[in-house]
Amino acid sequence: MFKQKIYWSASLAGICLAMASCKVPAVIQKTENKQVPASYGSSTDTLNTGKIQWKDFFTDPNLKNLIDTALNRNQELQITLQELEIARNEIRLKQSNLLPTVVARAGAGVEKVGRYTSQGAGDASTEITPGKPVPDALPDYLIGVYGTWEADIWNKLHNAKKAAVNRYLSTVEGKNFVLTNLIAEIANSYYELLTLDSQLAIVKKNIELQNNALEVVKIQKEASRVTELAVRKFEAEVLNSKSLQYDLQQKISETENKINFLLGRYPQPIVRSSANIADMLPSEVHTGIPSQLLANRPDIKAAELELAAAKLDVKAARAEFYPSLGISASIGLQAFSPNYFFKFPESVLYSLAGDLIQPLINRNTIKAEYATANAKQTQAVYNYERTVLNAYVEVANQMSNINNLQKSYDLKSKQVTELNNSITISNDLFRSARADYLEVLMTQRDALQAKLELTETKKQQLNAVVNIYQALGGGWD
């Protein structure tokens, strides 16, 4: 009889497996394209600036101190670190699903069943001991250990855990990506601040020159060599430059506050270099080869890990079509009276059961979850390919930007030199009444604009170096 039950159970399990295997959809794996161009141009030099640590890449000690402070206090970075903790806890959750669930249980109760029921009639005709029937109100005392466990025969739970591990590692790379962005933003803001300092110094010096020219015009007006109109024009130009001075001071204040915000602190003066930004030289950059981006860029590595997790999700969702094997067991003591609680073996309870569960009808939920997992996997593939493409484009754009900015800076430098000479010439001609005052005004105005544009181009050069360092994946290591 026992063997016959085993045969029936085995036959039922075989039927379930056969039905499941006939209807389980095939795994759909979309392969991502990891091919990138061999180089950014004709160079195949593998020397890569992105592998340099930020403490070695940036040489300004004040900038280093700002970055170091931000890495310890920036709120966005701290939020990302908590996301790491959340992802780590998800791994623990998936790991716990692989282990048996064991609980201890203790209880006490009382039950009174109807006399004219099968249980009541049985109890009434039963004696606990000779001459002592079962009481109508029957107490129940219990203490025991219960356990359940799902056997991971299709690797469903293991794949779910591996997916959680990949997502945790992706979050780590996400944290690294936040680091690269934060360092780049602080460096760019710092160079913005130095640029504004230099422009403010230029404007103040220009105001001094304009005041000197105004005094000359006033003297010539007294000598009837120019009219009141010339004096008014020069005074208006001085007022315009003073207004520009306050605009720059406001921008300096806002930039300082922006840096303080990135550092996670309230507004305070930013300690910075007093050097003229025009004298600063951009660092030399080596881009290496495009394939290095796959290993250097945190966002690419994060996208790759998310893709790996999505593929594991598809496998876990597919395993839902197969039967699940659950095992439950219990052992303990149970009696209706404390006097019999420790009477062995009569008070001992135990159980052991196995359940093979296979969905046969209305499997739309499983199908929908499997289709969703496939769609998310496809999304992850496209996201990975887009991230790689975006990384290549960012590096290519910054390479072109650095090259064009250097040419622009060289031309603007010559322009500033020529306009400085023009100021001297126009002032000399004006004193000897050989040039009109408007020529002096226009020359000073053009020179001021050219100097401001020159410092702005220098800032763009420094920013381009920072941006390509970020684009190459530098800053997180």
PDB file of C-alpha atoms in Angstrom, residues 206-471:
ATOM      1  CA  ASN A 206      39.418 100.022 -16.110  1.00  0.00           C
ATOM      2  CA  ILE A 207      37.463 102.352 -13.796  1.00  0.00           C
ATOM      3  CA  GLU A 208      40.763 103.834 -12.664  1.00  0.00           C
ATOM      4  CA  LEU A 209      41.813 104.408 -16.282  1.00  0.00           C
ATOM      5  CA  GLN A 210      38.420 105.916 -17.086  1.00  0.00           C
ATOM      6  CA  ASN A 211      38.642 108.282 -14.109  1.00  0.00           C
ATOM      7  CA  ASN A 212      42.050 109.450 -15.299  1.00  0.00           C
ATOM      8  CA  ALA A 213      40.637 110.011 -18.783  1.00  0.00           C
ATOM      9  CA  LEU A 214      37.680 111.868 -17.245  1.00  0.00           C
ATOM     10  CA  GLU A 215      40.032 114.259 -15.463  1.00  0.00           C
ATOM     11  CA  VAL A 216      41.835 114.910 -18.742  1.00  0.00           C
ATOM     12  CA  VAL A 217      38.525 115.660 -20.478  1.00  0.00           C
ATOM     13  CA  LYS A 218      37.499 118.036 -17.719  1.00  0.00           C
ATOM     14  CA  ILE A 219      40.767 119.946 -18.100  1.00  0.00           C
ATOM     15  CA  GLN A 220      40.327 120.118 -21.856  1.00  0.00           C
ATOM     16  CA  LYS A 221      36.760 121.283 -21.392  1.00  0.00           C
ATOM     17  CA  GLU A 222      38.000 124.176 -19.239  1.00  0.00           C
ATOM     18  CA  ALA A 223      40.436 124.962 -22.002  1.00  0.00           C
ATOM     19  CA  SER A 224      37.504 124.929 -24.449  1.00  0.00           C
ATOM     20  CA  ARG A 225      39.056 122.105 -26.426  1.00  0.00           C
ATOM     21  CA  VAL A 226      36.045 119.810 -25.879  1.00  0.00           C
ATOM     22  CA  THR A 227      32.414 120.399 -25.031  1.00  0.00           C
ATOM     23  CA  GLU A 228      30.288 119.469 -22.005  1.00  0.00           C
ATOM     24  CA  LEU A 229      29.023 116.533 -24.070  1.00  0.00           C
ATOM     25  CA  ALA A 230      32.439 114.844 -23.912  1.00  0.00           C
ATOM     26  CA  VAL A 231      32.531 115.212 -20.125  1.00  0.00           C
ATOM     27  CA  ARG A 232      29.047 113.704 -19.804  1.00  0.00           C
ATOM     28  CA  LYS A 233      29.968 110.798 -22.072  1.00  0.00           C
ATOM     29  CA  PHE A 234      33.050 109.980 -20.016  1.00  0.00           C
ATOM     30  CA  GLU A 235      31.097 110.246 -16.749  1.00  0.00           C
ATOM     31  CA  ALA A 236      28.416 107.906 -18.131  1.00  0.00           C
ATOM     32  CA  GLU A 237      31.084 105.384 -19.111  1.00  0.00           C
ATOM     33  CA  VAL A 238      32.535 105.442 -15.581  1.00  0.00           C
ATOM     34  CA  LEU A 239      29.091 104.891 -14.090  1.00  0.00           C
ATOM     35  CA  ASN A 240      28.488 101.959 -16.449  1.00  0.00           C
ATOM     36  CA  SER A 241      31.744 100.325 -15.374  1.00  0.00           C
ATOM     37  CA  LYS A 242      30.892 100.811 -11.694  1.00  0.00           C
ATOM     38  CA  SER A 243      27.525  99.174 -12.309  1.00  0.00           C
ATOM     39  CA  LEU A 244      29.328  96.233 -13.936  1.00  0.00           C
ATOM     40  CA  GLN A 245      31.519  96.002 -10.841  1.00  0.00           C
ATOM     41  CA  TYR A 246      28.495  95.412  -8.599  1.00  0.00           C
ATOM     42  CA  ASP A 247      27.097  92.849 -11.032  1.00  0.00           C
ATOM     43  CA  LEU A 248      30.339  90.911 -10.756  1.00  0.00           C
ATOM     44  CA  GLN A 249      30.332  91.173  -6.965  1.00  0.00           C
ATOM     45  CA  GLN A 250      26.834  89.665  -6.912  1.00  0.00           C
ATOM     46  CA  LYS A 251      27.933  86.801  -9.153  1.00  0.00           C
ATOM     47  CA  ILE A 252      30.901  86.183  -6.855  1.00  0.00           C
ATOM     48  CA  SER A 253      28.575  85.967  -3.874  1.00  0.00           C
ATOM     49  CA  GLU A 254      26.259  83.547  -5.669  1.00  0.00           C
ATOM     50  CA  THR A 255      29.149  81.353  -6.819  1.00  0.00           C
ATOM     51  CA  GLU A 256      30.564  81.217  -3.294  1.00  0.00           C
ATOM     52  CA  ASN A 257      27.156  80.193  -1.982  1.00  0.00           C
ATOM     53  CA  LYS A 258      26.872  77.522  -4.668  1.00  0.00           C
ATOM     54  CA  ILE A 259      30.207  76.027  -3.616  1.00  0.00           C
ATOM     55  CA  ASN A 260      29.200  76.167   0.055  1.00  0.00           C
ATOM     56  CA  PHE A 261      25.965  74.348  -0.815  1.00  0.00           C
ATOM     57  CA  LEU A 262      27.939  71.599  -2.560  1.00  0.00           C
ATOM     58  CA  LEU A 263      30.098  71.386   0.559  1.00  0.00           C
ATOM     59  CA  GLY A 264      27.002  70.962   2.735  1.00  0.00           C
ATOM     60  CA  ARG A 265      27.557  74.104   4.776  1.00  0.00           C
ATOM     61  CA  TYR A 266      26.048  77.540   5.222  1.00  0.00           C
ATOM     62  CA  PRO A 267      27.461  80.552   3.277  1.00  0.00           C
ATOM     63  CA  GLN A 268      30.951  81.656   4.242  1.00  0.00           C
ATOM     64  CA  PRO A 269      33.964  83.042   2.360  1.00  0.00           C
ATOM     65  CA  ILE A 270      35.671  80.596   0.042  1.00  0.00           C
ATOM     66  CA  VAL A 271      39.436  80.393   0.466  1.00  0.00           C
ATOM     67  CA  ARG A 272      40.914  80.460  -3.018  1.00  0.00           C
ATOM     68  CA  SER A 273      43.982  81.280  -5.062  1.00  0.00           C
ATOM     69  CA  SER A 274      44.812  84.929  -5.654  1.00  0.00           C
ATOM     70  CA  ALA A 275      46.503  84.160  -8.970  1.00  0.00           C
ATOM     71  CA  ASN A 276      45.177  85.707 -12.158  1.00  0.00           C
ATOM     72  CA  ILE A 277      43.236  83.081 -14.040  1.00  0.00           C
ATOM     73  CA  ALA A 278      44.848  84.241 -17.271  1.00  0.00           C
ATOM     74  CA  ASP A 279      48.161  82.913 -15.939  1.00  0.00           C
ATOM     75  CA  MET A 280      46.777  79.423 -15.243  1.00  0.00           C
ATOM     76  CA  LEU A 281      47.629  76.691 -17.733  1.00  0.00           C
ATOM     77  CA  PRO A 282      45.170  73.854 -18.449  1.00  0.00           C
ATOM     78  CA  SER A 283      46.451  70.380 -17.601  1.00  0.00           C
ATOM     79  CA  GLU A 284      47.549  68.117 -20.427  1.00  0.00           C
ATOM     80  CA  VAL A 285      44.935  65.481 -21.214  1.00  0.00           C
ATOM     81  CA  HIS A 286      45.372  61.979 -22.640  1.00  0.00           C
ATOM     82  CA  THR A 287      42.139  60.326 -23.751  1.00  0.00           C
ATOM     83  CA  GLY A 288      43.410  56.797 -24.291  1.00  0.00           C
ATOM     84  CA  ILE A 289      41.203  54.552 -26.430  1.00  0.00           C
ATOM     85  CA  PRO A 290      37.373  54.272 -26.345  1.00  0.00           C
ATOM     86  CA  SER A 291      37.324  50.692 -25.041  1.00  0.00           C
ATOM     87  CA  GLN A 292      38.807  51.977 -21.764  1.00  0.00           C
ATOM     88  CA  LEU A 293      35.549  53.813 -21.114  1.00  0.00           C
ATOM     89  CA  LEU A 294      33.848  50.461 -20.454  1.00  0.00           C
ATOM     90  CA  ALA A 295      36.109  49.930 -17.442  1.00  0.00           C
ATOM     91  CA  ASN A 296      36.585  53.544 -16.296  1.00  0.00           C
ATOM     92  CA  ARG A 297      33.116  55.112 -16.466  1.00  0.00           C
ATOM     93  CA  PRO A 298      30.981  54.321 -13.387  1.00  0.00           C
ATOM     94  CA  ASP A 299      27.730  54.950 -15.272  1.00  0.00           C
ATOM     95  CA  ILE A 300      28.680  52.374 -17.919  1.00  0.00           C
ATOM     96  CA  LYS A 301      29.568  49.791 -15.286  1.00  0.00           C
ATOM     97  CA  ALA A 302      26.326  50.553 -13.439  1.00  0.00           C
ATOM     98  CA  ALA A 303      24.311  50.064 -16.638  1.00  0.00           C
ATOM     99  CA  GLU A 304      26.131  46.789 -17.327  1.00  0.00           C
ATOM    100  CA  LEU A 305      25.337  45.479 -13.837  1.00  0.00           C
ATOM    101  CA  GLU A 306      21.698  46.534 -14.163  1.00  0.00           C
ATOM    102  CA  LEU A 307      21.565  44.592 -17.424  1.00  0.00           C
ATOM    103  CA  ALA A 308      23.013  41.496 -15.733  1.00  0.00           C
ATOM    104  CA  ALA A 309      20.396  41.815 -12.985  1.00  0.00           C
ATOM    105  CA  ALA A 310      17.615  42.156 -15.556  1.00  0.00           C
ATOM    106  CA  LYS A 311      18.747  38.939 -17.291  1.00  0.00           C
ATOM    107  CA  LEU A 312      18.654  37.104 -13.974  1.00  0.00           C
ATOM    108  CA  ASP A 313      15.165  38.490 -13.346  1.00  0.00           C
ATOM    109  CA  VAL A 314      14.039  36.870 -16.617  1.00  0.00           C
ATOM    110  CA  LYS A 315      15.384  33.499 -15.480  1.00  0.00           C
ATOM    111  CA  ALA A 316      13.707  33.854 -12.076  1.00  0.00           C
ATOM    112  CA  ALA A 317      10.395  34.813 -13.702  1.00  0.00           C
ATOM    113  CA  ARG A 318      10.616  31.845 -16.074  1.00  0.00           C
ATOM    114  CA  ALA A 319      11.146  29.471 -13.141  1.00  0.00           C
ATOM    115  CA  GLU A 320       7.703  30.470 -11.858  1.00  0.00           C
ATOM    116  CA  PHE A 321       6.211  28.272 -14.608  1.00  0.00           C
ATOM    117  CA  TYR A 322       7.763  25.176 -13.016  1.00  0.00           C
ATOM    118  CA  PRO A 323       6.434  23.353  -9.947  1.00  0.00           C
ATOM    119  CA  SER A 324       7.636  24.548  -6.568  1.00  0.00           C
ATOM    120  CA  LEU A 325       8.577  22.092  -3.848  1.00  0.00           C
ATOM    121  CA  GLY A 326       7.791  23.142  -0.297  1.00  0.00           C
ATOM    122  CA  ILE A 327       8.747  21.181   2.801  1.00  0.00           C
ATOM    123  CA  SER A 328       7.215  21.754   6.222  1.00  0.00           C
ATOM    124  CA  ALA A 329       7.982  20.082   9.550  1.00  0.00           C
ATOM    125  CA  SER A 330       7.131  20.463  13.210  1.00  0.00           C
ATOM    126  CA  ILE A 331       7.991  18.879  16.542  1.00  0.00           C
ATOM    127  CA  GLY A 332       6.854  19.655  20.074  1.00  0.00           C
ATOM    128  CA  LEU A 333       4.682  18.736  23.027  1.00  0.00           C
ATOM    129  CA  GLN A 334       0.882  18.939  23.279  1.00  0.00           C
ATOM    130  CA  ALA A 335      -1.619  17.844  25.933  1.00  0.00           C
ATOM    131  CA  PHE A 336      -4.978  18.867  27.432  1.00  0.00           C
ATOM    132  CA  SER A 337      -3.545  18.901  30.954  1.00  0.00           C
ATOM    133  CA  PRO A 338      -0.184  19.974  32.400  1.00  0.00           C
ATOM    134  CA  ASN A 339      -0.090  16.627  34.193  1.00  0.00           C
ATOM    135  CA  TYR A 340       0.247  14.856  30.837  1.00  0.00           C
ATOM    136  CA  PHE A 341       2.455  17.503  29.148  1.00  0.00           C
ATOM    137  CA  PHE A 342       5.735  15.719  29.774  1.00  0.00           C
ATOM    138  CA  LYS A 343       4.424  12.176  29.412  1.00  0.00           C
ATOM    139  CA  PHE A 344       6.440  10.579  26.651  1.00  0.00           C
ATOM    140  CA  PRO A 345       5.852   9.525  23.953  1.00  0.00           C
ATOM    141  CA  GLU A 346       2.106  10.185  24.187  1.00  0.00           C
ATOM    142  CA  SER A 347       2.407  14.032  24.398  1.00  0.00           C
ATOM    143  CA  VAL A 348       4.934  14.328  21.547  1.00  0.00           C
ATOM    144  CA  LEU A 349       3.720  15.816  18.254  1.00  0.00           C
ATOM    145  CA  TYR A 350       5.610  15.844  14.982  1.00  0.00           C
ATOM    146  CA  SER A 351       4.911  16.248  11.308  1.00  0.00           C
ATOM    147  CA  LEU A 352       6.766  16.193   8.010  1.00  0.00           C
ATOM    148  CA  ALA A 353       5.145  17.098   4.703  1.00  0.00           C
ATOM    149  CA  GLY A 354       6.177  17.975   1.204  1.00  0.00           C
ATOM    150  CA  ASP A 355       4.080  19.978  -1.268  1.00  0.00           C
ATOM    151  CA  LEU A 356       4.585  20.045  -5.021  1.00  0.00           C
ATOM    152  CA  ILE A 357       2.642  22.997  -6.403  1.00  0.00           C
ATOM    153  CA  GLN A 358       2.143  23.597 -10.109  1.00  0.00           C
ATOM    154  CA  PRO A 359      -0.159  26.271 -11.569  1.00  0.00           C
ATOM    155  CA  LEU A 360      -2.296  24.686 -14.268  1.00  0.00           C
ATOM    156  CA  ILE A 361      -5.137  27.102 -15.058  1.00  0.00           C
ATOM    157  CA  ASN A 362      -5.187  30.913 -15.251  1.00  0.00           C
ATOM    158  CA  ARG A 363      -1.433  31.500 -15.334  1.00  0.00           C
ATOM    159  CA  ASN A 364      -1.864  35.049 -16.622  1.00  0.00           C
ATOM    160  CA  THR A 365      -0.109  36.543 -13.599  1.00  0.00           C
ATOM    161  CA  ILE A 366       3.007  34.467 -14.194  1.00  0.00           C
ATOM    162  CA  LYS A 367       2.913  35.227 -17.930  1.00  0.00           C
ATOM    163  CA  ALA A 368       2.542  38.952 -17.259  1.00  0.00           C
ATOM    164  CA  GLU A 369       5.470  38.965 -14.821  1.00  0.00           C
ATOM    165  CA  TYR A 370       7.612  37.058 -17.315  1.00  0.00           C
ATOM    166  CA  ALA A 371       6.703  39.462 -20.146  1.00  0.00           C
ATOM    167  CA  THR A 372       7.496  42.415 -17.879  1.00  0.00           C
ATOM    168  CA  ALA A 373      10.886  40.951 -16.986  1.00  0.00           C
ATOM    169  CA  ASN A 374      11.670  40.514 -20.696  1.00  0.00           C
ATOM    170  CA  ALA A 375      10.636  44.091 -21.453  1.00  0.00           C
ATOM    171  CA  LYS A 376      12.808  45.423 -18.623  1.00  0.00           C
ATOM    172  CA  GLN A 377      15.708  43.350 -19.911  1.00  0.00           C
ATOM    173  CA  THR A 378      15.313  44.934 -23.348  1.00  0.00           C
ATOM    174  CA  GLN A 379      15.183  48.358 -21.728  1.00  0.00           C
ATOM    175  CA  ALA A 380      18.398  47.570 -19.856  1.00  0.00           C
ATOM    176  CA  VAL A 381      20.111  46.599 -23.125  1.00  0.00           C
ATOM    177  CA  TYR A 382      19.174  49.869 -24.804  1.00  0.00           C
ATOM    178  CA  ASN A 383      20.104  51.843 -21.691  1.00  0.00           C
ATOM    179  CA  TYR A 384      23.548  50.215 -21.663  1.00  0.00           C
ATOM    180  CA  GLU A 385      24.141  50.919 -25.354  1.00  0.00           C
ATOM    181  CA  ARG A 386      22.934  54.513 -24.924  1.00  0.00           C
ATOM    182  CA  THR A 387      25.245  55.032 -21.939  1.00  0.00           C
ATOM    183  CA  VAL A 388      28.261  53.785 -23.895  1.00  0.00           C
ATOM    184  CA  LEU A 389      27.378  55.971 -26.883  1.00  0.00           C
ATOM    185  CA  ASN A 390      26.847  59.012 -24.680  1.00  0.00           C
ATOM    186  CA  ALA A 391      30.238  58.473 -23.014  1.00  0.00           C
ATOM    187  CA  TYR A 392      32.011  58.355 -26.382  1.00  0.00           C
ATOM    188  CA  VAL A 393      30.195  61.494 -27.595  1.00  0.00           C
ATOM    189  CA  GLU A 394      31.057  63.393 -24.401  1.00  0.00           C
ATOM    190  CA  VAL A 395      34.767  62.643 -24.793  1.00  0.00           C
ATOM    191  CA  ALA A 396      34.726  63.497 -28.515  1.00  0.00           C
ATOM    192  CA  ASN A 397      32.930  66.799 -27.855  1.00  0.00           C
ATOM    193  CA  GLN A 398      35.362  67.848 -25.142  1.00  0.00           C
ATOM    194  CA  MET A 399      38.367  66.942 -27.304  1.00  0.00           C
ATOM    195  CA  SER A 400      37.027  69.194 -30.046  1.00  0.00           C
ATOM    196  CA  ASN A 401      36.178  71.865 -27.481  1.00  0.00           C
ATOM    197  CA  ILE A 402      39.705  71.903 -26.035  1.00  0.00           C
ATOM    198  CA  ASN A 403      41.230  72.223 -29.490  1.00  0.00           C
ATOM    199  CA  ASN A 404      38.934  75.044 -30.609  1.00  0.00           C
ATOM    200  CA  LEU A 405      39.177  76.928 -27.312  1.00  0.00           C
ATOM    201  CA  GLN A 406      42.967  76.990 -27.568  1.00  0.00           C
ATOM    202  CA  LYS A 407      42.752  78.550 -31.034  1.00  0.00           C
ATOM    203  CA  SER A 408      40.149  81.037 -29.813  1.00  0.00           C
ATOM    204  CA  TYR A 409      42.268  81.959 -26.781  1.00  0.00           C
ATOM    205  CA  ASP A 410      45.346  82.612 -28.945  1.00  0.00           C
ATOM    206  CA  LEU A 411      43.369  84.984 -31.178  1.00  0.00           C
ATOM    207  CA  LYS A 412      41.731  86.786 -28.263  1.00  0.00           C
ATOM    208  CA  SER A 413      45.123  87.242 -26.612  1.00  0.00           C
ATOM    209  CA  LYS A 414      46.373  89.009 -29.729  1.00  0.00           C
ATOM    210  CA  GLN A 415      43.190  91.077 -29.789  1.00  0.00           C
ATOM    211  CA  VAL A 416      43.727  92.229 -26.178  1.00  0.00           C
ATOM    212  CA  THR A 417      47.348  93.136 -26.932  1.00  0.00           C
ATOM    213  CA  GLU A 418      46.330  95.225 -29.920  1.00  0.00           C
ATOM    214  CA  LEU A 419      43.540  96.986 -27.997  1.00  0.00           C
ATOM    215  CA  ASN A 420      45.870  97.781 -25.083  1.00  0.00           C
ATOM    216  CA  ASN A 421      48.213  99.416 -27.554  1.00  0.00           C
ATOM    217  CA  SER A 422      45.228 101.219 -29.075  1.00  0.00           C
ATOM    218  CA  ILE A 423      44.314 102.709 -25.702  1.00  0.00           C
ATOM    219  CA  THR A 424      47.759 104.218 -25.335  1.00  0.00           C
ATOM    220  CA  ILE A 425      47.690 105.543 -28.887  1.00  0.00           C
ATOM    221  CA  SER A 426      44.160 106.950 -28.601  1.00  0.00           C
ATOM    222  CA  ASN A 427      44.980 108.723 -25.338  1.00  0.00           C
ATOM    223  CA  ASP A 428      48.101 110.298 -26.848  1.00  0.00           C
ATOM    224  CA  LEU A 429      46.183 111.405 -29.939  1.00  0.00           C
ATOM    225  CA  PHE A 430      43.365 112.781 -27.809  1.00  0.00           C
ATOM    226  CA  ARG A 431      45.760 114.884 -25.709  1.00  0.00           C
ATOM    227  CA  SER A 432      47.227 116.355 -28.872  1.00  0.00           C
ATOM    228  CA  ALA A 433      43.721 116.973 -30.284  1.00  0.00           C
ATOM    229  CA  ARG A 434      44.322 114.571 -33.132  1.00  0.00           C
ATOM    230  CA  ALA A 435      41.612 112.070 -32.064  1.00  0.00           C
ATOM    231  CA  ASP A 436      38.000 112.511 -31.084  1.00  0.00           C
ATOM    232  CA  TYR A 437      36.883 111.652 -27.510  1.00  0.00           C
ATOM    233  CA  LEU A 438      34.484 109.078 -28.927  1.00  0.00           C
ATOM    234  CA  GLU A 439      37.435 107.147 -30.329  1.00  0.00           C
ATOM    235  CA  VAL A 440      38.955 107.055 -26.849  1.00  0.00           C
ATOM    236  CA  LEU A 441      35.674 105.845 -25.328  1.00  0.00           C
ATOM    237  CA  MET A 442      35.129 103.159 -27.924  1.00  0.00           C
ATOM    238  CA  THR A 443      38.718 101.948 -27.630  1.00  0.00           C
ATOM    239  CA  GLN A 444      38.440 101.646 -23.837  1.00  0.00           C
ATOM    240  CA  ARG A 445      35.081  99.906 -24.121  1.00  0.00           C
ATOM    241  CA  ASP A 446      36.374  97.426 -26.713  1.00  0.00           C
ATOM    242  CA  ALA A 447      39.478  96.710 -24.633  1.00  0.00           C
ATOM    243  CA  LEU A 448      37.405  96.043 -21.511  1.00  0.00           C
ATOM    244  CA  GLN A 449      35.081  93.685 -23.390  1.00  0.00           C
ATOM    245  CA  ALA A 450      38.013  91.846 -24.963  1.00  0.00           C
ATOM    246  CA  LYS A 451      39.733  91.359 -21.595  1.00  0.00           C
ATOM    247  CA  LEU A 452      36.547  90.025 -20.032  1.00  0.00           C
ATOM    248  CA  GLU A 453      36.044  87.649 -22.959  1.00  0.00           C
ATOM    249  CA  LEU A 454      39.667  86.502 -22.670  1.00  0.00           C
ATOM    250  CA  THR A 455      39.193  85.507 -19.026  1.00  0.00           C
ATOM    251  CA  GLU A 456      35.920  83.804 -19.940  1.00  0.00           C
ATOM    252  CA  THR A 457      37.692  81.764 -22.623  1.00  0.00           C
ATOM    253  CA  LYS A 458      40.395  80.808 -20.138  1.00  0.00           C
ATOM    254  CA  LYS A 459      37.686  79.588 -17.755  1.00  0.00           C
ATOM    255  CA  GLN A 460      36.123  77.559 -20.559  1.00  0.00           C
ATOM    256  CA  GLN A 461      39.517  75.984 -21.234  1.00  0.00           C
ATOM    257  CA  LEU A 462      39.897  74.953 -17.594  1.00  0.00           C
ATOM    258  CA  ASN A 463      36.301  73.701 -17.500  1.00  0.00           C
ATOM    259  CA  ALA A 464      36.843  71.664 -20.667  1.00  0.00           C
ATOM    260  CA  VAL A 465      39.787  69.893 -19.039  1.00  0.00           C
ATOM    261  CA  VAL A 466      37.663  69.137 -15.968  1.00  0.00           C
ATOM    262  CA  ASN A 467      34.804  67.927 -18.162  1.00  0.00           C
ATOM    263  CA  ILE A 468      36.951  65.580 -20.218  1.00  0.00           C
ATOM    264  CA  TYR A 469      38.490  64.243 -16.998  1.00  0.00           C
ATOM    265  CA  GLN A 470      34.952  63.504 -15.836  1.00  0.00           C
ATOM    266  CA  ALA A 471      33.961  62.072 -19.239  1.00  0.00           C
TER     267      ALA A 471
END
